[in-house]
mmCIF file of C-alpha atoms in Angstrom:
data_model
loop_
_atom_site.group_PDB
_atom_site.id
_atom_site.type_symbol
_atom_site.label_atom_id
_atom_site.label_comp_id
_atom_site.label_asym_id
_atom_site.label_seq_id
_atom_site.Cartn_x
_atom_site.Cartn_y
_atom_site.Cartn_z
ATOM 1 C CA GLY A 1206 74.413 89.847 110.413
ATOM 2 C CA ALA A 1207 75.844 86.565 110.510
ATOM 3 C CA LEU A 1208 79.651 85.915 110.754
ATOM 4 C CA PRO A 1209 81.200 84.589 107.645
ATOM 5 C CA ALA A 1210 82.133 80.892 107.789
ATOM 6 C CA ARG A 1211 85.757 80.288 108.565
ATOM 7 C CA PRO A 1212 87.678 78.532 105.506
ATOM 8 C CA PRO A 1213 88.415 74.992 105.896
ATOM 9 C CA PRO A 1214 92.028 74.196 106.771
ATOM 10 C CA PRO A 1215 93.153 73.188 103.149
ATOM 11 C CA LEU A 1216 91.886 76.388 101.808
ATOM 12 C CA ALA A 1217 93.503 78.585 104.591
ATOM 13 C CA GLN A 1218 96.667 76.859 103.833
ATOM 14 C CA GLU A 1219 96.284 77.518 100.171
ATOM 15 C CA LEU A 1220 95.571 81.206 100.933
ATOM 16 C CA LEU A 1221 98.709 81.652 103.236
ATOM 17 C CA HIS A 1222 100.921 80.056 100.688
ATOM 18 C CA ALA A 1223 99.709 82.249 97.915
ATOM 19 C CA ALA A 1224 100.016 85.320 100.228
ATOM 20 C CA PHE A 1225 103.348 84.371 101.569
ATOM 21 C CA LEU A 1226 104.680 83.853 97.950
ATOM 22 C CA SER A 1227 103.367 87.027 96.697
ATOM 23 C CA ILE A 1228 104.810 89.217 99.630
ATOM 24 C CA TRP A 1229 108.168 87.308 99.312
ATOM 25 C CA ALA A 1230 108.529 88.149 95.509
ATOM 26 C CA GLU A 1231 108.131 91.917 96.498
ATOM 27 C CA LEU A 1232 110.705 91.913 99.345
ATOM 28 C CA THR A 1233 114.282 92.973 99.097
ATOM 29 C CA PRO A 1234 116.890 90.460 99.807
ATOM 30 C CA GLN A 1235 117.114 91.925 103.673
ATOM 31 C CA GLY A 1236 113.501 91.777 103.772
ATOM 32 C CA CYS A 1237 113.476 88.224 102.901
ATOM 33 C CA ALA A 1238 115.994 87.454 105.368
ATOM 34 C CA ARG A 1239 113.881 89.236 108.134
ATOM 35 C CA LEU A 1240 110.741 87.347 107.191
ATOM 36 C CA ALA A 1241 112.459 83.907 107.149
ATOM 37 C CA ALA A 1242 113.977 84.630 110.691
ATOM 38 C CA ALA A 1243 110.567 85.367 111.595
ATOM 39 C CA VAL A 1244 109.052 82.334 110.480
ATOM 40 C CA GLU A 1245 112.210 80.417 112.070
ATOM 41 C CA ALA A 1246 111.681 82.167 115.334
ATOM 42 C CA ALA A 1247 107.931 80.973 115.249
ATOM 43 C CA MET A 1248 108.849 77.596 114.469
ATOM 44 C CA GLU A 1249 111.278 77.466 117.458
ATOM 45 C CA ARG A 1250 108.787 78.165 120.091
ATOM 46 C CA GLU A 1251 108.300 75.297 122.497
ATOM 47 C CA SER A 1252 104.744 76.116 123.030
ATOM 48 C CA MET A 1253 103.900 75.786 119.246
ATOM 49 C CA PRO A 1254 101.226 73.292 118.756
ATOM 50 C CA PRO A 1255 102.324 70.395 116.408
ATOM 51 C CA GLU A 1256 99.521 71.203 113.773
ATOM 52 C CA VAL A 1257 100.785 74.612 113.533
ATOM 53 C CA LEU A 1258 104.334 73.813 113.199
ATOM 54 C CA GLN A 1259 103.561 71.298 110.498
ATOM 55 C CA ALA A 1260 101.603 74.074 108.868
ATOM 56 C CA LEU A 1261 104.879 76.093 108.853
ATOM 57 C CA LEU A 1262 106.866 73.189 107.709
ATOM 58 C CA ASN A 1263 104.362 72.970 104.555
ATOM 59 C CA LEU A 1264 105.074 76.383 104.038
ATOM 60 C CA ALA A 1265 108.632 75.740 103.914
ATOM 61 C CA ASP A 1266 108.003 72.917 101.461
ATOM 62 C CA MET A 1267 105.903 75.184 99.101
ATOM 63 C CA MET A 1268 108.575 77.661 98.897
ATOM 64 C CA GLU A 1269 111.174 74.862 98.021
ATOM 65 C CA LEU A 1270 108.813 73.647 95.403
ATOM 66 C CA ALA A 1271 108.631 77.344 94.057
ATOM 67 C CA HIS A 1272 112.495 77.319 93.747
ATOM 68 C CA ARG A 1273 112.438 80.134 96.630
ATOM 69 C CA PRO A 1274 113.764 78.092 99.503
ATOM 70 C CA LEU A 1275 113.569 79.835 102.860
ATOM 71 C CA PRO A 1276 117.380 80.555 104.156
ATOM 72 C CA ILE A 1277 116.701 78.131 107.304
ATOM 73 C CA PRO A 1278 119.332 75.439 108.046
ATOM 74 C CA VAL A 1279 118.135 72.168 106.603
ATOM 75 C CA ARG A 1280 119.166 70.542 109.701
ATOM 76 C CA HIS A 1281 116.946 72.751 111.727
ATOM 77 C CA LEU A 1282 113.963 71.848 109.539
ATOM 78 C CA ALA A 1283 114.818 68.178 110.157
ATOM 79 C CA HIS A 1284 114.675 68.530 113.826
ATOM 80 C CA LEU A 1285 111.458 70.649 113.725
ATOM 81 C CA ALA A 1286 110.050 67.895 111.650
ATOM 82 C CA GLU A 1287 111.073 65.072 113.929
ATOM 83 C CA ARG A 1288 109.796 67.179 116.863
ATOM 84 C CA CYS A 1289 106.212 67.122 115.379
ATOM 85 C CA GLN A 1290 106.390 63.634 114.182
ATOM 86 C CA ALA A 1291 106.466 64.776 110.554
ATOM 87 C CA TYR A 1292 108.807 61.851 109.712
ATOM 88 C CA ALA A 1293 108.488 62.131 105.985
ATOM 89 C CA LYS A 1294 109.486 65.663 106.012
ATOM 90 C CA ALA A 1295 112.277 64.798 108.460
ATOM 91 C CA LEU A 1296 113.538 62.100 106.185
ATOM 92 C CA HIS A 1297 113.676 64.588 103.330
ATOM 93 C CA TYR A 1298 115.628 67.214 105.104
ATOM 94 C CA ARG A 1299 117.978 64.627 106.876
ATOM 95 C CA GLU A 1300 118.718 63.113 103.403
ATOM 96 C CA MET A 1301 119.549 66.662 102.004
ATOM 97 C CA SER A 1302 121.674 67.393 105.109
ATOM 98 C CA PHE A 1303 123.523 63.932 104.788
ATOM 99 C CA LYS A 1304 124.120 64.460 100.997
ATOM 100 C CA HIS A 1305 125.625 67.791 101.737
ATOM 101 C CA ALA A 1306 127.936 66.565 104.441
ATOM 102 C CA ALA A 1307 128.837 63.692 102.442
ATOM 103 C CA LEU A 1308 129.570 65.571 99.322
ATOM 104 C CA LEU A 1309 131.930 68.063 101.079
ATOM 105 C CA PRO A 1310 135.345 68.296 99.418
ATOM 106 C CA PRO A 1311 138.748 68.013 100.916
ATOM 107 C CA ARG A 1312 140.122 70.938 102.792
ATOM 108 C CA GLY A 1313 140.924 73.801 100.516
ATOM 109 C CA GLY A 1314 138.523 72.549 97.800
ATOM 110 C CA PRO A 1315 135.496 74.480 96.589
ATOM 111 C CA THR A 1316 132.649 74.826 99.069
ATOM 112 C CA PRO A 1317 129.147 73.372 97.951
ATOM 113 C CA PRO A 1318 125.978 75.901 98.022
ATOM 114 C CA PRO A 1319 124.846 76.302 101.701
ATOM 115 C CA LEU A 1320 121.976 74.285 102.860
ATOM 116 C CA GLY A 1321 118.859 76.186 102.644
ATOM 117 C CA ARG A 1322 119.934 77.981 99.336
ATOM 118 C CA ASP A 1323 120.423 74.994 96.863
ATOM 119 C CA MET A 1324 117.823 72.668 98.545
ATOM 120 C CA GLY A 1325 116.963 70.982 95.317
ATOM 121 C CA TRP A 1326 120.140 69.065 94.960
ATOM 122 C CA THR A 1327 119.962 69.175 91.025
ATOM 123 C CA ARG A 1328 123.701 69.211 90.665
ATOM 124 C CA ALA A 1329 125.420 66.154 89.866
ATOM 125 C CA PRO A 1330 127.314 64.605 92.938
ATOM 126 C CA GLY A 1331 131.095 64.988 92.862
ATOM 127 C CA PRO A 1332 133.338 62.087 93.193
ATOM 128 C CA SER A 1333 132.767 59.599 96.107
ATOM 129 C CA GLN A 1334 134.185 60.632 99.375
ATOM 130 C CA THR A 1335 136.688 58.116 101.118
ATOM 131 C CA GLU A 1336 137.784 58.015 104.777
ATOM 132 C CA SER A 1337 140.764 60.040 103.887
ATOM 133 C CA THR A 1338 138.830 62.920 102.164
ATOM 134 C CA LEU A 1339 135.767 63.590 104.385
ATOM 135 C CA PRO A 1340 136.586 66.587 106.535
ATOM 136 C CA ALA A 1341 136.801 66.161 110.306
ATOM 137 C CA ALA A 1342 134.429 69.043 110.781
ATOM 138 C CA SER A 1343 131.652 67.387 108.894
ATOM 139 C CA GLU A 1344 132.179 63.782 110.313
ATOM 140 C CA ALA A 1345 130.387 64.493 113.544
ATOM 141 C CA GLU A 1346 127.449 66.115 111.425
ATOM 142 C CA THR A 1347 127.400 62.994 109.203
ATOM 143 C CA ALA A 1348 127.518 60.777 112.287
ATOM 144 C CA ALA A 1349 124.369 62.781 113.683
ATOM 145 C CA ASP A 1350 122.703 62.487 110.424
ATOM 146 C CA ILE A 1351 123.072 58.757 110.053
ATOM 147 C CA ALA A 1352 121.834 58.369 113.573
ATOM 148 C CA ALA A 1353 118.541 60.493 112.640
ATOM 149 C CA LEU A 1354 118.246 58.607 109.499
ATOM 150 C CA ILE A 1355 118.221 55.250 111.101
ATOM 151 C CA SER A 1356 115.672 56.394 113.636
ATOM 152 C CA ILE A 1357 113.358 57.998 111.101
ATOM 153 C CA ASN A 1358 113.544 55.169 108.707
ATOM 154 C CA ASN A 1359 112.784 52.725 111.645
ATOM 155 C CA GLN A 1360 109.498 55.246 112.428
ATOM 156 C CA LEU A 1361 108.563 54.856 108.855
ATOM 157 C CA GLN A 1362 108.926 51.020 108.957
ATOM 158 C CA LEU A 1363 111.607 51.037 106.164
ATOM 159 C CA PRO A 1364 114.128 48.520 107.944
ATOM 160 C CA GLU A 1365 116.235 48.035 104.739
ATOM 161 C CA ALA A 1366 116.907 51.802 104.244
ATOM 162 C CA ALA A 1367 117.853 51.947 108.023
ATOM 163 C CA GLU A 1368 120.259 48.996 107.607
ATOM 164 C CA GLY A 1369 121.736 50.930 104.425
ATOM 165 C CA MET A 1370 122.909 53.895 106.381
ATOM 166 C CA LEU A 1371 125.530 51.461 107.926
ATOM 167 C CA ALA A 1372 126.859 50.802 104.592
ATOM 168 C CA PHE A 1373 127.039 54.557 103.886
ATOM 169 C CA SER A 1374 128.883 55.160 107.147
ATOM 170 C CA ARG A 1375 131.421 52.760 106.295
ATOM 171 C CA GLU A 1376 132.053 54.170 102.648
ATOM 172 C CA LEU A 1377 132.479 57.564 104.201
ATOM 173 C CA GLY A 1378 135.066 56.113 106.884
ATOM 174 C CA VAL A 1379 132.608 57.072 109.755
ATOM 175 C CA GLU A 1380 132.826 54.475 112.593
ATOM 176 C CA PRO A 1381 129.200 52.946 113.118
ATOM 177 C CA GLN A 1382 128.346 53.841 116.728
ATOM 178 C CA VAL A 1383 126.928 51.429 119.340
ATOM 179 C CA SER A 1384 123.533 53.153 119.470
ATOM 180 C CA TRP A 1385 123.296 52.506 115.755
ATOM 181 C CA TYR A 1386 123.310 48.754 116.040
ATOM 182 C CA GLU A 1387 121.028 48.983 119.099
ATOM 183 C CA LYS A 1388 118.534 51.084 117.139
ATOM 184 C CA LEU A 1389 118.496 48.059 114.453
ATOM 185 C CA GLY A 1390 118.330 45.361 116.919
ATOM 186 C CA ARG A 1391 121.897 43.902 116.155
ATOM 187 C CA TRP A 1392 122.967 43.181 119.723
ATOM 188 C CA GLN A 1393 126.061 41.103 118.927
ATOM 189 C CA ASP A 1394 127.283 43.913 116.762
ATOM 190 C CA ALA A 1395 126.636 46.436 119.525
ATOM 191 C CA LEU A 1396 128.493 44.233 121.993
ATOM 192 C CA ASP A 1397 131.362 44.050 119.455
ATOM 193 C CA ALA A 1398 131.499 47.591 118.862
ATOM 194 C CA TYR A 1399 131.378 48.216 122.745
ATOM 195 C CA ALA A 1400 134.226 46.153 123.183
ATOM 196 C CA ARG A 1401 136.330 47.800 120.536
ATOM 197 C CA ARG A 1402 135.660 51.049 122.234
ATOM 198 C CA ALA A 1403 136.287 50.065 125.770
ATOM 199 C CA PRO A 1404 139.632 50.973 127.062
ATOM 200 C CA PRO A 1405 141.833 48.087 127.983
ATOM 201 C CA PRO A 1406 142.221 46.856 131.283
ATOM 202 C CA PRO A 1407 145.369 47.946 133.317
ATOM 203 C CA SER A 1408 147.988 45.642 132.976
ATOM 204 C CA CYS A 1409 149.409 43.915 136.035
ATOM 205 C CA ILE A 1410 153.147 44.604 136.844
ATOM 206 C CA GLY A 1411 154.646 41.469 138.146
ATOM 207 C CA SER A 1412 156.875 41.812 141.363
#
C-alpha cells in the first residue's frame, strides 16, 4: 500500500510538544534532569542543522510557557539562539540573563532563583543596584550580556534599545567597553574610552 503522508512541520512540532510535555509530567525529578540534559546535549552538537536547533529552542519556549521550564542555563539558550540567528529568542533569553545579574544582591544577601527555574520573572525587582552593590562575580557576566544585547538589538534594527544598554551599564557601575561604542558607531566615544584605558606613556627622567 501507499506510505502515509508525512505530517507538515507545524503539525509535527505540535505533536512533539504535546508528547514531550506528556512524558515530562510522568517523570521523576531525576528523569526530568536526564531528559533535559539529553536535549541540551543535542542542542550543543556543532553539526545540528539550524532549523532543527530552532525546533528544539521552540520546545524550550513551549516548556517555559507551560510553567515547566527546562533546567538549561539561560545564557546557554541565548548563545544557541544567537548561533542559529533566532535573534528574537536570543533577545528574550539575554534580557532574562541580564535582569538576573543586575538583580543579584550584595555579597551575603539572599540568592535569586537559578536561571532555568524561575524563567518567567514574575517577582518584583528588588532595589536598584549601584556600583557599590553589584557583585564582582556578576560584573563580567553582566558586561557579556550587555555586549550581546547591543549586538542583538542592532540585528533586530532596534538602535534605541541598543543605545539604552549604555545607560543601564552606567547605572550598574559597569564601565562601557570600546567595542560597545564601535557596535553603536560612536567612534569618538570609542576613541575616548580607548584613551582612558591605554597605559600612560613612560616618563622621561632628566639627567
